[in-house]
């Protein structure tokens, strides 16, 4: 059984099969097979379980909303649930991917997002540019917020290695004291 994602359906009133649900996000929605989602993701398994059957019976639209999530990240998430080796698109907001991985309790996605940060933000730069410093500071804040200790350690190491070039930059000086220690 495979997962088919229909992005940006023209109308939420579009005909759904008995097994499909609408998953709404910020600025759009898609539809997916609820059985496939439940089979591959514990969050959806619990959501569609018999404990919540009455709620789903009363939910005539068969709609789940995650308006804190962009439609791009939602579509990526659903594709990733079906195919965990799906690559992260660099255009996605990675902090939102990590937030989704945390919310839906998908450890493999959390790991993949951390690796993406490591490979695309913290590697291969000999001289820190303004954009690079801002990216690393953003990753540091995300890793602190989501308690991603190995990633936070890598950020701190990068900052330490480049400290003489960044200590005076606004991005660094605006960090909370707890992240400067």
mmCIF file of N, CA, C and O in Angstrom, residues 15-119:
data_model
loop_
_atom_site.group_PDB
_atom_site.id
_atom_site.type_symbol
_atom_site.label_atom_id
_atom_site.label_comp_id
_atom_site.label_asym_id
_atom_site.label_seq_id
_atom_site.Cartn_x
_atom_site.Cartn_y
_atom_site.Cartn_z
ATOM 1 N N UNK A 15 -14.453 15.442 -3.755
ATOM 2 C CA UNK A 15 -14.887 14.122 -3.304
ATOM 3 C C UNK A 15 -13.707 13.346 -2.706
ATOM 4 O O UNK A 15 -12.650 13.238 -3.322
ATOM 5 N N UNK A 16 -13.924 12.852 -1.499
ATOM 6 C CA UNK A 16 -12.923 12.024 -0.830
ATOM 7 C C UNK A 16 -13.434 10.595 -0.813
ATOM 8 O O UNK A 16 -14.614 10.358 -0.600
ATOM 9 N N UNK A 17 -12.527 9.653 -0.984
ATOM 10 C CA UNK A 17 -12.925 8.267 -0.810
ATOM 11 C C UNK A 17 -13.085 8.013 0.686
ATOM 12 O O UNK A 17 -12.680 8.831 1.520
ATOM 13 N N UNK A 18 -13.614 6.884 1.021
ATOM 14 C CA UNK A 18 -13.845 6.528 2.427
ATOM 15 C C UNK A 18 -12.549 6.518 3.236
ATOM 16 O O UNK A 18 -12.549 6.799 4.429
ATOM 17 N N UNK A 19 -11.443 6.211 2.588
ATOM 18 C CA UNK A 19 -10.161 6.075 3.280
ATOM 19 C C UNK A 19 -9.329 7.354 3.299
ATOM 20 O O UNK A 19 -8.279 7.385 3.924
ATOM 21 N N UNK A 20 -9.760 8.393 2.630
ATOM 22 C CA UNK A 20 -8.960 9.607 2.535
ATOM 23 C C UNK A 20 -9.368 10.643 3.581
ATOM 24 O O UNK A 20 -10.519 10.693 4.010
ATOM 25 N N UNK A 21 -8.381 11.449 3.941
ATOM 26 C CA UNK A 21 -8.634 12.586 4.826
ATOM 27 C C UNK A 21 -7.983 13.816 4.217
ATOM 28 O O UNK A 21 -7.078 13.706 3.385
ATOM 29 N N UNK A 22 -8.442 14.964 4.651
ATOM 30 C CA UNK A 22 -7.829 16.228 4.260
ATOM 31 C C UNK A 22 -6.940 16.657 5.412
ATOM 32 O O UNK A 22 -7.357 16.652 6.570
ATOM 33 N N UNK A 23 -5.711 17.022 5.078
ATOM 34 C CA UNK A 23 -4.787 17.521 6.081
ATOM 35 C C UNK A 23 -4.475 18.958 5.703
ATOM 36 O O UNK A 23 -3.905 19.216 4.645
ATOM 37 N N UNK A 24 -4.895 19.866 6.553
ATOM 38 C CA UNK A 24 -4.733 21.294 6.275
ATOM 39 C C UNK A 24 -3.488 21.827 6.956
ATOM 40 O O UNK A 24 -3.101 21.378 8.041
ATOM 41 N N UNK A 25 -2.866 22.781 6.302
ATOM 42 C CA UNK A 25 -1.700 23.478 6.831
ATOM 43 C C UNK A 25 -1.896 24.959 6.546
ATOM 44 O O UNK A 25 -2.923 25.367 5.990
ATOM 45 N N UNK A 26 -0.912 25.744 6.930
ATOM 46 C CA UNK A 26 -0.950 27.157 6.618
ATOM 47 C C UNK A 26 -0.872 27.321 5.100
ATOM 48 O O UNK A 26 0.008 26.769 4.464
ATOM 49 N N UNK A 27 -1.802 28.012 4.519
ATOM 50 C CA UNK A 27 -1.842 28.323 3.097
ATOM 51 C C UNK A 27 -2.134 27.135 2.177
ATOM 52 O O UNK A 27 -1.736 27.133 1.026
ATOM 53 N N UNK A 28 -2.785 26.105 2.658
ATOM 54 C CA UNK A 28 -3.150 25.034 1.740
ATOM 55 C C UNK A 28 -3.521 23.759 2.447
ATOM 56 O O UNK A 28 -3.540 23.681 3.670
ATOM 57 N N UNK A 29 -3.836 22.753 1.671
ATOM 58 C CA UNK A 29 -4.178 21.452 2.213
ATOM 59 C C UNK A 29 -3.865 20.388 1.188
ATOM 60 O O UNK A 29 -3.625 20.660 0.021
ATOM 61 N N UNK A 30 -3.843 19.170 1.647
ATOM 62 C CA UNK A 30 -3.640 18.033 0.767
ATOM 63 C C UNK A 30 -4.515 16.901 1.279
ATOM 64 O O UNK A 30 -5.113 17.002 2.352
ATOM 65 N N UNK A 31 -4.627 15.851 0.492
ATOM 66 C CA UNK A 31 -5.382 14.699 0.971
ATOM 67 C C UNK A 31 -4.473 13.483 0.922
ATOM 68 O O UNK A 31 -3.545 13.405 0.124
ATOM 69 N N UNK A 32 -4.750 12.555 1.826
ATOM 70 C CA UNK A 32 -3.920 11.358 1.927
ATOM 71 C C UNK A 32 -4.765 10.213 2.472
ATOM 72 O O UNK A 32 -5.819 10.437 3.070
ATOM 73 N N UNK A 33 -4.280 9.016 2.285
ATOM 74 C CA UNK A 33 -4.959 7.823 2.772
ATOM 75 C C UNK A 33 -4.675 7.661 4.259
ATOM 76 O O UNK A 33 -3.533 7.515 4.673
ATOM 77 N N UNK A 34 -5.736 7.670 5.075
ATOM 78 C CA UNK A 34 -5.544 7.620 6.530
ATOM 79 C C UNK A 34 -4.991 6.269 6.981
ATOM 80 O O UNK A 34 -4.277 6.206 7.978
ATOM 81 N N UNK A 35 -5.286 5.198 6.264
ATOM 82 C CA UNK A 35 -4.772 3.884 6.661
ATOM 83 C C UNK A 35 -3.258 3.790 6.452
ATOM 84 O O UNK A 35 -2.553 3.207 7.273
ATOM 85 N N UNK A 36 -2.788 4.371 5.361
ATOM 86 C CA UNK A 36 -1.342 4.370 5.106
ATOM 87 C C UNK A 36 -0.641 5.224 6.156
ATOM 88 O O UNK A 36 0.392 4.829 6.692
ATOM 89 N N UNK A 37 -1.205 6.391 6.458
ATOM 90 C CA UNK A 37 -0.605 7.247 7.488
ATOM 91 C C UNK A 37 -0.551 6.513 8.829
ATOM 92 O O UNK A 37 0.463 6.549 9.526
ATOM 93 N N UNK A 38 -1.648 5.849 9.180
ATOM 94 C CA UNK A 38 -1.710 5.127 10.457
ATOM 95 C C UNK A 38 -0.727 3.963 10.486
ATOM 96 O O UNK A 38 -0.148 3.664 11.531
ATOM 97 N N UNK A 39 -0.533 3.334 9.359
ATOM 98 C CA UNK A 39 0.391 2.190 9.279
ATOM 99 C C UNK A 39 1.839 2.620 9.463
ATOM 100 O O UNK A 39 2.640 1.907 10.032
ATOM 101 N N UNK A 40 2.163 3.828 9.013
ATOM 102 C CA UNK A 40 3.560 4.245 8.971
ATOM 103 C C UNK A 40 3.956 5.279 10.024
ATOM 104 O O UNK A 40 5.121 5.600 10.144
ATOM 105 N N UNK A 41 2.976 5.825 10.757
ATOM 106 C CA UNK A 41 3.286 6.867 11.733
ATOM 107 C C UNK A 41 2.434 6.664 12.985
ATOM 108 O O UNK A 41 1.204 6.660 12.913
ATOM 109 N N UNK A 42 3.095 6.530 14.114
ATOM 110 C CA UNK A 42 2.399 6.280 15.373
ATOM 111 C C UNK A 42 1.418 7.397 15.723
ATOM 112 O O UNK A 42 0.343 7.139 16.246
ATOM 113 N N UNK A 43 1.764 8.636 15.423
ATOM 114 C CA UNK A 43 0.858 9.751 15.705
ATOM 115 C C UNK A 43 -0.486 9.537 15.014
ATOM 116 O O UNK A 43 -1.540 9.642 15.633
ATOM 117 N N UNK A 44 -0.445 9.234 13.723
ATOM 118 C CA UNK A 44 -1.686 9.035 12.980
ATOM 119 C C UNK A 44 -2.373 7.739 13.393
ATOM 120 O O UNK A 44 -3.602 7.657 13.391
ATOM 121 N N UNK A 45 -1.601 6.746 13.764
ATOM 122 C CA UNK A 45 -2.193 5.500 14.257
ATOM 123 C C UNK A 45 -3.052 5.793 15.490
ATOM 124 O O UNK A 45 -4.184 5.320 15.597
ATOM 125 N N UNK A 46 -2.525 6.563 16.399
ATOM 126 C CA UNK A 46 -3.287 6.924 17.600
ATOM 127 C C UNK A 46 -4.468 7.834 17.265
ATOM 128 O O UNK A 46 -5.552 7.685 17.827
ATOM 129 N N UNK A 47 -4.258 8.746 16.341
ATOM 130 C CA UNK A 47 -5.321 9.672 15.955
ATOM 131 C C UNK A 47 -6.517 8.934 15.350
ATOM 132 O O UNK A 47 -7.666 9.266 15.633
ATOM 133 N N UNK A 48 -6.245 7.932 14.542
ATOM 134 C CA UNK A 48 -7.322 7.205 13.872
ATOM 135 C C UNK A 48 -7.737 5.936 14.614
ATOM 136 O O UNK A 48 -8.505 5.139 14.103
ATOM 137 N N UNK A 49 -7.259 5.763 15.833
ATOM 138 C CA UNK A 49 -7.566 4.559 16.599
ATOM 139 C C UNK A 49 -9.026 4.526 17.033
ATOM 140 O O UNK A 49 -9.744 5.519 16.950
ATOM 141 N N UNK A 50 -9.425 3.394 17.535
ATOM 142 C CA UNK A 50 -10.822 3.224 17.952
ATOM 143 C C UNK A 50 -11.210 4.194 19.070
ATOM 144 O O UNK A 50 -12.373 4.545 19.209
ATOM 145 N N UNK A 51 -10.226 4.629 19.871
ATOM 146 C CA UNK A 51 -10.528 5.595 20.937
ATOM 147 C C UNK A 51 -11.069 6.901 20.365
ATOM 148 O O UNK A 51 -11.835 7.595 21.007
ATOM 149 N N UNK A 52 -10.644 7.230 19.183
ATOM 150 C CA UNK A 52 -11.064 8.481 18.563
ATOM 151 C C UNK A 52 -12.071 8.256 17.432
ATOM 152 O O UNK A 52 -12.367 9.171 16.679
ATOM 153 N N UNK A 53 -12.594 7.055 17.303
ATOM 154 C CA UNK A 53 -13.512 6.728 16.204
ATOM 155 C C UNK A 53 -14.747 7.615 16.203
ATOM 156 O O UNK A 53 -15.199 8.054 15.149
ATOM 157 N N UNK A 54 -15.292 7.900 17.364
ATOM 158 C CA UNK A 54 -16.483 8.742 17.441
ATOM 159 C C UNK A 54 -16.192 10.142 16.906
ATOM 160 O O UNK A 54 -16.979 10.701 16.142
ATOM 161 N N UNK A 55 -15.041 10.675 17.288
ATOM 162 C CA UNK A 55 -14.660 11.994 16.801
ATOM 163 C C UNK A 55 -14.601 11.999 15.274
ATOM 164 O O UNK A 55 -15.093 12.914 14.628
ATOM 165 N N UNK A 56 -14.021 10.958 14.690
ATOM 166 C CA UNK A 56 -13.908 10.899 13.240
ATOM 167 C C UNK A 56 -15.265 10.688 12.575
ATOM 168 O O UNK A 56 -15.510 11.177 11.490
ATOM 169 N N UNK A 57 -16.146 9.974 13.230
ATOM 170 C CA UNK A 57 -17.486 9.769 12.678
ATOM 171 C C UNK A 57 -18.242 11.099 12.634
ATOM 172 O O UNK A 57 -18.978 11.377 11.694
ATOM 173 N N UNK A 58 -18.025 11.929 13.645
ATOM 174 C CA UNK A 58 -18.695 13.227 13.717
ATOM 175 C C UNK A 58 -18.012 14.286 12.844
ATOM 176 O O UNK A 58 -18.599 15.299 12.523
ATOM 177 N N UNK A 59 -16.764 14.050 12.470
ATOM 178 C CA UNK A 59 -16.005 14.983 11.654
ATOM 179 C C UNK A 59 -16.375 14.759 10.181
ATOM 180 O O UNK A 59 -15.716 14.034 9.470
ATOM 181 N N UNK A 60 -17.431 15.401 9.739
ATOM 182 C CA UNK A 60 -17.956 15.185 8.390
ATOM 183 C C UNK A 60 -16.947 15.557 7.304
ATOM 184 O O UNK A 60 -16.908 14.965 6.250
ATOM 185 N N UNK A 61 -16.142 16.579 7.559
ATOM 186 C CA UNK A 61 -15.156 17.005 6.564
ATOM 187 C C UNK A 61 -13.959 16.063 6.508
ATOM 188 O O UNK A 61 -13.195 16.108 5.568
ATOM 189 N N UNK A 62 -13.789 15.250 7.557
ATOM 190 C CA UNK A 62 -12.607 14.381 7.667
ATOM 191 C C UNK A 62 -11.335 15.197 7.431
ATOM 192 O O UNK A 62 -10.551 14.930 6.545
ATOM 193 N N UNK A 63 -11.204 16.202 8.257
ATOM 194 C CA UNK A 63 -10.117 17.164 8.113
ATOM 195 C C UNK A 63 -9.324 17.262 9.407
ATOM 196 O O UNK A 63 -9.893 17.295 10.489
ATOM 197 N N UNK A 64 -8.016 17.297 9.262
ATOM 198 C CA UNK A 64 -7.106 17.536 10.379
ATOM 199 C C UNK A 64 -6.333 18.797 10.038
ATOM 200 O O UNK A 64 -5.840 18.936 8.915
ATOM 201 N N UNK A 65 -6.226 19.726 10.973
ATOM 202 C CA UNK A 65 -5.538 20.993 10.705
ATOM 203 C C UNK A 65 -4.275 21.127 11.538
ATOM 204 O O UNK A 65 -4.290 20.893 12.744
ATOM 205 N N UNK A 66 -3.217 21.519 10.877
ATOM 206 C CA UNK A 66 -1.947 21.852 11.510
ATOM 207 C C UNK A 66 -1.536 23.211 10.944
ATOM 208 O O UNK A 66 -0.627 23.303 10.127
ATOM 209 N N UNK A 67 -2.228 24.274 11.349
ATOM 210 C CA UNK A 67 -1.980 25.566 10.736
ATOM 211 C C UNK A 67 -0.670 26.213 11.161
ATOM 212 O O UNK A 67 -0.311 27.254 10.635
ATOM 213 N N UNK A 68 0.067 25.604 12.037
ATOM 214 C CA UNK A 68 1.393 26.075 12.404
ATOM 215 C C UNK A 68 2.442 25.564 11.411
ATOM 216 O O UNK A 68 3.599 25.964 11.442
ATOM 217 N N UNK A 69 2.011 24.706 10.505
ATOM 218 C CA UNK A 69 2.906 24.052 9.549
ATOM 219 C C UNK A 69 2.669 24.617 8.154
ATOM 220 O O UNK A 69 1.518 24.799 7.753
ATOM 221 N N UNK A 70 3.737 24.909 7.424
ATOM 222 C CA UNK A 70 3.558 25.380 6.049
ATOM 223 C C UNK A 70 3.131 24.203 5.178
ATOM 224 O O UNK A 70 3.427 23.048 5.483
ATOM 225 N N UNK A 71 2.455 24.492 4.091
ATOM 226 C CA UNK A 71 2.011 23.432 3.188
ATOM 227 C C UNK A 71 3.216 22.689 2.615
ATOM 228 O O UNK A 71 3.173 21.468 2.439
ATOM 229 N N UNK A 72 4.313 23.386 2.374
ATOM 230 C CA UNK A 72 5.511 22.737 1.816
ATOM 231 C C UNK A 72 6.069 21.705 2.791
ATOM 232 O O UNK A 72 6.419 20.590 2.397
ATOM 233 N N UNK A 73 6.139 22.064 4.060
ATOM 234 C CA UNK A 73 6.656 21.129 5.067
ATOM 235 C C UNK A 73 5.661 19.989 5.291
ATOM 236 O O UNK A 73 6.055 18.837 5.448
ATOM 237 N N UNK A 74 4.367 20.285 5.261
ATOM 238 C CA UNK A 74 3.365 19.233 5.417
ATOM 239 C C UNK A 74 3.473 18.195 4.300
ATOM 240 O O UNK A 74 3.487 16.992 4.561
ATOM 241 N N UNK A 75 3.556 18.652 3.060
ATOM 242 C CA UNK A 75 3.683 17.719 1.931
ATOM 243 C C UNK A 75 4.967 16.908 2.071
ATOM 244 O O UNK A 75 4.974 15.692 1.882
ATOM 245 N N UNK A 76 6.069 17.575 2.428
ATOM 246 C CA UNK A 76 7.325 16.848 2.645
ATOM 247 C C UNK A 76 7.160 15.803 3.750
ATOM 248 O O UNK A 76 7.590 14.662 3.607
ATOM 249 N N UNK A 77 6.529 16.197 4.843
ATOM 250 C CA UNK A 77 6.335 15.294 5.978
ATOM 251 C C UNK A 77 5.547 14.049 5.572
ATOM 252 O O UNK A 77 5.930 12.927 5.895
ATOM 253 N N UNK A 78 4.462 14.244 4.846
ATOM 254 C CA UNK A 78 3.645 13.106 4.432
ATOM 255 C C UNK A 78 4.432 12.197 3.493
ATOM 256 O O UNK A 78 4.382 10.967 3.612
ATOM 257 N N UNK A 79 5.186 12.794 2.589
ATOM 258 C CA UNK A 79 6.029 11.980 1.688
ATOM 259 C C UNK A 79 7.104 11.243 2.482
ATOM 260 O O UNK A 79 7.413 10.089 2.199
ATOM 261 N N UNK A 80 7.668 11.912 3.479
ATOM 262 C CA UNK A 80 8.710 11.287 4.301
ATOM 263 C C UNK A 80 8.144 10.125 5.120
ATOM 264 O O UNK A 80 8.802 9.102 5.280
ATOM 265 N N UNK A 81 6.943 10.286 5.642
ATOM 266 C CA UNK A 81 6.309 9.210 6.397
ATOM 267 C C UNK A 81 6.213 7.958 5.526
ATOM 268 O O UNK A 81 6.463 6.843 5.983
ATOM 269 N N UNK A 82 5.882 8.148 4.268
ATOM 270 C CA UNK A 82 5.746 7.019 3.348
ATOM 271 C C UNK A 82 7.092 6.482 2.881
ATOM 272 O O UNK A 82 7.249 5.282 2.693
ATOM 273 N N UNK A 83 8.052 7.364 2.706
ATOM 274 C CA UNK A 83 9.356 6.968 2.162
ATOM 275 C C UNK A 83 10.455 7.682 2.949
ATOM 276 O O UNK A 83 10.889 8.768 2.573
ATOM 277 N N UNK A 84 10.926 7.066 4.050
ATOM 278 C CA UNK A 84 11.868 7.748 4.950
ATOM 279 C C UNK A 84 13.211 8.142 4.331
ATOM 280 O O UNK A 84 13.915 8.953 4.910
ATOM 281 N N UNK A 85 13.545 7.622 3.155
ATOM 282 C CA UNK A 85 14.802 8.033 2.537
ATOM 283 C C UNK A 85 14.620 9.259 1.637
ATOM 284 O O UNK A 85 15.531 9.684 0.947
ATOM 285 N N UNK A 86 13.443 9.846 1.696
ATOM 286 C CA UNK A 86 13.118 11.050 0.934
ATOM 287 C C UNK A 86 14.039 12.179 1.399
ATOM 288 O O UNK A 86 14.149 12.447 2.588
ATOM 289 N N UNK A 87 14.723 12.842 0.480
ATOM 290 C CA UNK A 87 15.676 13.893 0.840
ATOM 291 C C UNK A 87 14.980 15.196 1.220
ATOM 292 O O UNK A 87 13.932 15.534 0.682
ATOM 293 N N UNK A 88 15.617 15.926 2.113
ATOM 294 C CA UNK A 88 15.104 17.223 2.532
ATOM 295 C C UNK A 88 15.426 18.253 1.455
ATOM 296 O O UNK A 88 16.564 18.369 1.009
ATOM 297 N N UNK A 89 14.426 18.991 1.070
ATOM 298 C CA UNK A 89 14.594 20.064 0.086
ATOM 299 C C UNK A 89 15.228 21.254 0.807
ATOM 300 O O UNK A 89 14.689 21.724 1.813
ATOM 301 N N UNK A 90 16.352 21.761 0.306
ATOM 302 C CA UNK A 90 17.017 22.897 0.971
ATOM 303 C C UNK A 90 16.148 24.147 1.065
ATOM 304 O O UNK A 90 16.423 25.032 1.860
ATOM 305 N N UNK A 91 15.077 24.231 0.273
ATOM 306 C CA UNK A 91 14.199 25.401 0.311
ATOM 307 C C UNK A 91 13.257 25.366 1.511
ATOM 308 O O UNK A 91 12.649 26.375 1.844
ATOM 309 N N UNK A 92 13.132 24.202 2.151
ATOM 310 C CA UNK A 92 12.245 24.087 3.310
ATOM 311 C C UNK A 92 12.848 24.804 4.509
ATOM 312 O O UNK A 92 14.070 24.894 4.646
ATOM 313 N N UNK A 93 11.998 25.267 5.380
ATOM 314 C CA UNK A 93 12.459 25.858 6.639
ATOM 315 C C UNK A 93 12.764 24.690 7.585
ATOM 316 O O UNK A 93 11.854 24.044 8.098
ATOM 317 N N UNK A 94 14.036 24.436 7.801
ATOM 318 C CA UNK A 94 14.462 23.245 8.530
ATOM 319 C C UNK A 94 13.998 23.280 9.982
ATOM 320 O O UNK A 94 13.654 22.246 10.552
ATOM 321 N N UNK A 95 13.918 24.454 10.575
ATOM 322 C CA UNK A 95 13.427 24.510 11.954
ATOM 323 C C UNK A 95 11.986 24.010 12.024
ATOM 324 O O UNK A 95 11.590 23.360 12.990
ATOM 325 N N UNK A 96 11.201 24.262 10.986
ATOM 326 C CA UNK A 96 9.827 23.772 10.965
ATOM 327 C C UNK A 96 9.793 22.251 10.720
ATOM 328 O O UNK A 96 8.922 21.561 11.258
ATOM 329 N N UNK A 97 10.755 21.739 9.956
ATOM 330 C CA UNK A 97 10.861 20.290 9.762
ATOM 331 C C UNK A 97 11.165 19.618 11.102
ATOM 332 O O UNK A 97 10.566 18.608 11.462
ATOM 333 N N UNK A 98 12.079 20.203 11.865
ATOM 334 C CA UNK A 98 12.408 19.657 13.185
ATOM 335 C C UNK A 98 11.194 19.758 14.118
ATOM 336 O O UNK A 98 10.893 18.820 14.855
ATOM 337 N N UNK A 99 10.504 20.867 14.069
ATOM 338 C CA UNK A 99 9.304 21.030 14.895
ATOM 339 C C UNK A 99 8.276 19.955 14.543
ATOM 340 O O UNK A 99 7.661 19.350 15.432
ATOM 341 N N UNK A 100 8.097 19.670 13.264
ATOM 342 C CA UNK A 100 7.166 18.621 12.833
ATOM 343 C C UNK A 100 7.652 17.253 13.291
ATOM 344 O O UNK A 100 6.864 16.427 13.759
ATOM 345 N N UNK A 101 8.952 17.011 13.183
ATOM 346 C CA UNK A 101 9.507 15.723 13.634
ATOM 347 C C UNK A 101 9.256 15.528 15.118
ATOM 348 O O UNK A 101 8.916 14.421 15.560
ATOM 349 N N UNK A 102 9.398 16.597 15.890
ATOM 350 C CA UNK A 102 9.125 16.530 17.327
ATOM 351 C C UNK A 102 7.641 16.285 17.597
ATOM 352 O O UNK A 102 7.277 15.426 18.383
ATOM 353 N N UNK A 103 6.786 17.044 16.934
ATOM 354 C CA UNK A 103 5.345 16.943 17.165
ATOM 355 C C UNK A 103 4.815 15.557 16.793
ATOM 356 O O UNK A 103 4.031 14.968 17.528
ATOM 357 N N UNK A 104 5.242 15.047 15.649
ATOM 358 C CA UNK A 104 4.755 13.755 15.172
ATOM 359 C C UNK A 104 5.600 12.591 15.684
ATOM 360 O O UNK A 104 5.347 11.442 15.339
ATOM 361 N N UNK A 105 6.623 12.908 16.476
ATOM 362 C CA UNK A 105 7.492 11.901 17.087
ATOM 363 C C UNK A 105 8.128 10.976 16.039
ATOM 364 O O UNK A 105 8.039 9.757 16.120
ATOM 365 N N UNK A 106 8.792 11.601 15.065
ATOM 366 C CA UNK A 106 9.454 10.853 13.999
ATOM 367 C C UNK A 106 10.962 11.057 14.167
ATOM 368 O O UNK A 106 11.543 12.012 13.643
ATOM 369 N N UNK A 107 11.583 10.159 14.904
ATOM 370 C CA UNK A 107 13.001 10.284 15.241
ATOM 371 C C UNK A 107 13.887 10.292 13.992
ATOM 372 O O UNK A 107 14.860 11.036 13.927
ATOM 373 N N UNK A 108 13.547 9.475 12.994
ATOM 374 C CA UNK A 108 14.385 9.419 11.783
ATOM 375 C C UNK A 108 14.381 10.763 11.048
ATOM 376 O O UNK A 108 15.392 11.161 10.468
ATOM 377 N N UNK A 109 13.276 11.475 11.090
ATOM 378 C CA UNK A 109 13.206 12.795 10.453
ATOM 379 C C UNK A 109 14.002 13.814 11.263
ATOM 380 O O UNK A 109 14.694 14.656 10.699
ATOM 381 N N UNK A 110 13.913 13.715 12.558
ATOM 382 C CA UNK A 110 14.692 14.611 13.427
ATOM 383 C C UNK A 110 16.184 14.432 13.140
ATOM 384 O O UNK A 110 16.913 15.410 12.973
ATOM 385 N N UNK A 111 16.623 13.192 13.064
ATOM 386 C CA UNK A 111 18.035 12.892 12.769
ATOM 387 C C UNK A 111 18.419 13.417 11.396
ATOM 388 O O UNK A 111 19.477 14.027 11.229
ATOM 389 N N UNK A 112 17.556 13.190 10.414
ATOM 390 C CA UNK A 112 17.844 13.646 9.051
ATOM 391 C C UNK A 112 17.943 15.173 9.001
ATOM 392 O O UNK A 112 18.816 15.715 8.327
ATOM 393 N N UNK A 113 17.082 15.878 9.710
ATOM 394 C CA UNK A 113 17.124 17.341 9.729
ATOM 395 C C UNK A 113 18.400 17.835 10.408
ATOM 396 O O UNK A 113 19.018 18.800 9.948
ATOM 397 N N UNK A 114 18.791 17.189 11.497
ATOM 398 C CA UNK A 114 20.044 17.558 12.171
ATOM 399 C C UNK A 114 21.239 17.323 11.260
ATOM 400 O O UNK A 114 22.150 18.159 11.191
ATOM 401 N N UNK A 115 21.234 16.197 10.552
ATOM 402 C CA UNK A 115 22.316 15.915 9.601
ATOM 403 C C UNK A 115 22.334 16.951 8.483
ATOM 404 O O UNK A 115 23.397 17.368 8.025
ATOM 405 N N UNK A 116 21.135 17.370 8.048
ATOM 406 C CA UNK A 116 21.038 18.385 7.010
ATOM 407 C C UNK A 116 21.686 19.682 7.501
ATOM 408 O O UNK A 116 22.457 20.314 6.775
ATOM 409 N N UNK A 117 21.365 20.087 8.713
ATOM 410 C CA UNK A 117 21.989 21.278 9.299
ATOM 411 C C UNK A 117 23.509 21.115 9.312
ATOM 412 O O UNK A 117 24.240 22.005 8.912
ATOM 413 N N UNK A 118 23.963 19.967 9.788
ATOM 414 C CA UNK A 118 25.398 19.714 9.885
ATOM 415 C C UNK A 118 26.061 19.812 8.513
ATOM 416 O O UNK A 118 27.083 20.469 8.357
ATOM 417 N N UNK A 119 25.465 19.173 7.523
ATOM 418 C CA UNK A 119 26.072 19.112 6.193
ATOM 419 C C UNK A 119 25.964 20.419 5.417
ATOM 420 O O UNK A 119 26.820 20.724 4.598
#
